[in-house]
CSV table of C-alpha atoms and ligand atoms in Angstrom, one decimal:
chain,number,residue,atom,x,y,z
A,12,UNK,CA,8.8,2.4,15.4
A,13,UNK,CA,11.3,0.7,12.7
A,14,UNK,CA,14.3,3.2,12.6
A,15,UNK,CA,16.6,2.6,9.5
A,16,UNK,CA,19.0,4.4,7.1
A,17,UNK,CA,17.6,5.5,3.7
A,18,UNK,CA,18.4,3.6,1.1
A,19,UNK,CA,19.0,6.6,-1.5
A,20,UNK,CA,20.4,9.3,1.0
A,21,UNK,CA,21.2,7.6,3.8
A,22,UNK,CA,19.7,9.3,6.5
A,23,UNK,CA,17.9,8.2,9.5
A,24,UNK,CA,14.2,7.9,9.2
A,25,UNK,CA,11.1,5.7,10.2
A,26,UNK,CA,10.6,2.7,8.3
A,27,UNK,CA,6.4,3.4,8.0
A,28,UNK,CA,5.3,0.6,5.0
A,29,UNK,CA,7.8,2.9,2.6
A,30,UNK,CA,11.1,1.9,1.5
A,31,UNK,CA,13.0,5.5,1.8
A,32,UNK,CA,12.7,9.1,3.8
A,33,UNK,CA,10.0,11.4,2.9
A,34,UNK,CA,12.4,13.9,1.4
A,35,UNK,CA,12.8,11.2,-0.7
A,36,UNK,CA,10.2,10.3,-1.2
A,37,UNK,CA,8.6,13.6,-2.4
A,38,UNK,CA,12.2,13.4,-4.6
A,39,UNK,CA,11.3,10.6,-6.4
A,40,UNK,CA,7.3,12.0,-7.0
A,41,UNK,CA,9.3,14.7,-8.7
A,42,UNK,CA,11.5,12.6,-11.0
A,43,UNK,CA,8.1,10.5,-12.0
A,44,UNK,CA,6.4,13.5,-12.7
A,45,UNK,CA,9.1,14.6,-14.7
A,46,UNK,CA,9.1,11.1,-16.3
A,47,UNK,CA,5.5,11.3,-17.0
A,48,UNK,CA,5.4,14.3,-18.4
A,49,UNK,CA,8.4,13.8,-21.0
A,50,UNK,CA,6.6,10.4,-22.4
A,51,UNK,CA,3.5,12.5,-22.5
A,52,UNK,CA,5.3,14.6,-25.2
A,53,UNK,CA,8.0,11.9,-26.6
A,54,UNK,CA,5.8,8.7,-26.6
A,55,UNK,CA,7.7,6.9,-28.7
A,56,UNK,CA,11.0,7.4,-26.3
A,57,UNK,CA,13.3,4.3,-25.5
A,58,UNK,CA,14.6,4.1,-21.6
A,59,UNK,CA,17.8,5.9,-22.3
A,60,UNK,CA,16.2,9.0,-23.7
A,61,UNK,CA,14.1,9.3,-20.6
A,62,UNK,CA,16.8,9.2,-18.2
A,63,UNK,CA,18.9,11.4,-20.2
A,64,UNK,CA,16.4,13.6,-20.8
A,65,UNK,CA,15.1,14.2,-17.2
A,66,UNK,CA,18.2,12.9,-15.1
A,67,UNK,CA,16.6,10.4,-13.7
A,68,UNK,CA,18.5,7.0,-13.5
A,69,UNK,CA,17.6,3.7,-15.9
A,70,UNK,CA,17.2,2.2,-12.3
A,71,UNK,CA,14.6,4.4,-10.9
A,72,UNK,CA,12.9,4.6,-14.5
A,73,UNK,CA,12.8,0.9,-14.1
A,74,UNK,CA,11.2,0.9,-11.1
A,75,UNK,CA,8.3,3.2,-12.0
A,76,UNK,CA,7.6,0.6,-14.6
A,77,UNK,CA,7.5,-2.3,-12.6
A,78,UNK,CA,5.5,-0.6,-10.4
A,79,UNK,CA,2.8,0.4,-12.9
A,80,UNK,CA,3.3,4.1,-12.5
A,81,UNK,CA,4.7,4.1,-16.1
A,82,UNK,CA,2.2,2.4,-18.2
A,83,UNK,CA,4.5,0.6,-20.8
A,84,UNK,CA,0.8,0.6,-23.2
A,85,UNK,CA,1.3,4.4,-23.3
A,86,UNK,CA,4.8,3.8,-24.5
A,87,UNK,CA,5.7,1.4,-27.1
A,88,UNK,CA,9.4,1.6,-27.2
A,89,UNK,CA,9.8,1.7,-24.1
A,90,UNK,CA,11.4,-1.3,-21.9
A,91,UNK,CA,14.3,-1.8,-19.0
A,92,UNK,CA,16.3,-4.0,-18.5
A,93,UNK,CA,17.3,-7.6,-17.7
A,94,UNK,CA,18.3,-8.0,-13.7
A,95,UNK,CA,20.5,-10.2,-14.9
A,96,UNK,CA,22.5,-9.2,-18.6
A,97,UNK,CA,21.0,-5.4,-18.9
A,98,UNK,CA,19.3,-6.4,-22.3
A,99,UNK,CA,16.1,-4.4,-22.6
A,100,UNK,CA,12.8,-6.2,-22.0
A,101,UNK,CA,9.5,-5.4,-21.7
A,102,UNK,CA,8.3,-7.8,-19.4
A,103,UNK,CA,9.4,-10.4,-16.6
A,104,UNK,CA,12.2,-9.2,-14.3
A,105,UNK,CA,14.7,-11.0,-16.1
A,106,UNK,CA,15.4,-12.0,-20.6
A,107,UNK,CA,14.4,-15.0,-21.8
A,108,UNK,CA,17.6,-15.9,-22.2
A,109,UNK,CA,18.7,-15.6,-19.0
A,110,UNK,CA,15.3,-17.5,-17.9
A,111,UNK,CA,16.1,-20.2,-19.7
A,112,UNK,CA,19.4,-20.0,-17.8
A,113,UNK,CA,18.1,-20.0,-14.7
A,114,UNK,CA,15.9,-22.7,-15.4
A,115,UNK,CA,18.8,-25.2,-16.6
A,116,UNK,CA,21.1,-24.3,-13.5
A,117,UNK,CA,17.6,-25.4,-11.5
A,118,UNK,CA,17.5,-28.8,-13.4
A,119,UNK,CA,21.2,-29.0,-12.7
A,120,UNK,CA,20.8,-28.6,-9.1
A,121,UNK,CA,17.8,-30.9,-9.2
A,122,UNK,CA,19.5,-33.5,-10.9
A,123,UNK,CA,22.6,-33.0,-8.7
A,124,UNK,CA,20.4,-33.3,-5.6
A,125,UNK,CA,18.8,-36.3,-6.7
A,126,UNK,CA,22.0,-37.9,-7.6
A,127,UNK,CA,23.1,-37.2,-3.8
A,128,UNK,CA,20.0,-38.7,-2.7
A,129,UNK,CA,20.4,-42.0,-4.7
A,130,UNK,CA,24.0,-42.6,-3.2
A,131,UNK,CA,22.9,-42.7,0.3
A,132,UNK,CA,19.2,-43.2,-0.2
A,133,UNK,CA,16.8,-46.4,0.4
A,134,UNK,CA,16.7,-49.1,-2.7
A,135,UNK,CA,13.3,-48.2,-3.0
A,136,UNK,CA,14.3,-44.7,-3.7
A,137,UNK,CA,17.1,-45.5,-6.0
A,138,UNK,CA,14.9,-47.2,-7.8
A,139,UNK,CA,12.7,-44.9,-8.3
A,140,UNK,CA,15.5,-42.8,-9.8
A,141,UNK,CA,16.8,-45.2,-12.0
A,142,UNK,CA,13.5,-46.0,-14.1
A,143,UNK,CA,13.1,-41.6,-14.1
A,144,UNK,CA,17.0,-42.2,-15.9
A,145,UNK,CA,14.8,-44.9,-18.5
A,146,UNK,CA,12.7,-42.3,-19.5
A,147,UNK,CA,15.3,-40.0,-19.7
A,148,UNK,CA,17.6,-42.1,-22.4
A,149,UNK,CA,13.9,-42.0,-25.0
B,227,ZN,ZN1,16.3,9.6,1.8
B,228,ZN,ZN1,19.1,-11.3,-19.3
């Protein structure tokens, strides 16, 4: 048996395929159901509304959505936000911004990589590097 400390209260329990204890557990059924049943009656909510409406935290919200449990179809205004910034999205884990950033520091780290390579690499790999740097210049 996998024995660890809960995530949200900290106490000891077996690690069975769920992430917390089963007092949580049963805690966080409650704050979906109260979830569930406020955008039943306030469809059009935003995220913020929720959480101050049934005390339930943005994070946990956020969860239930990426989990499915809050269908986002049922609620049109409502999204979470970015991992990264905290602007609200309604899909992804992350903004497009922020993808976008992430995607240039990869092409950074690429280009860095290949860069590192060429110094110390084989001719035949330099080369092959140097007529990538042709197209590049078009
Ligand atoms: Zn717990
Ligand atoms: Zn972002």
């Amino acid at each position: 048996m996998n024995l660890d400390n809960c995530p949200r209260c900290g106490k000891l329990f077996a690690k069975n395929f769920r992430d917390v204890c089963p007092s949580c557990l049963r805690e966080i059924d409650k704050e979906y159901e109260r979830c569930a049943d406020y955008l039943r009656e306030n469809r059009g909510s935003i995220i913020t509304e929720v959480s101050d409406a049934t005390g339930v935290s943005i994070k946990q919200i956020t969860k239930f959505i990426r989990e499915g449990r809050i269908s986002m179809m049922n609620a049109p205004n409502l999204s979470y936000p970015c991992e990264s910034c905290g602007s609200l999205i309604r899909e992804n884990h992350i903004c497009d911004n922020c993808r976008a950033r992430l995607q240039r520091d990869k092409q950074h780290m690429l280009e860095d990589l290949a860069r590192k390579d060429d110094l110390r690499g084989s001719d035949s790999r330099a080369g092959a590097y140097k007529s990538l740097d042709k197209y590049k210049d078009k």
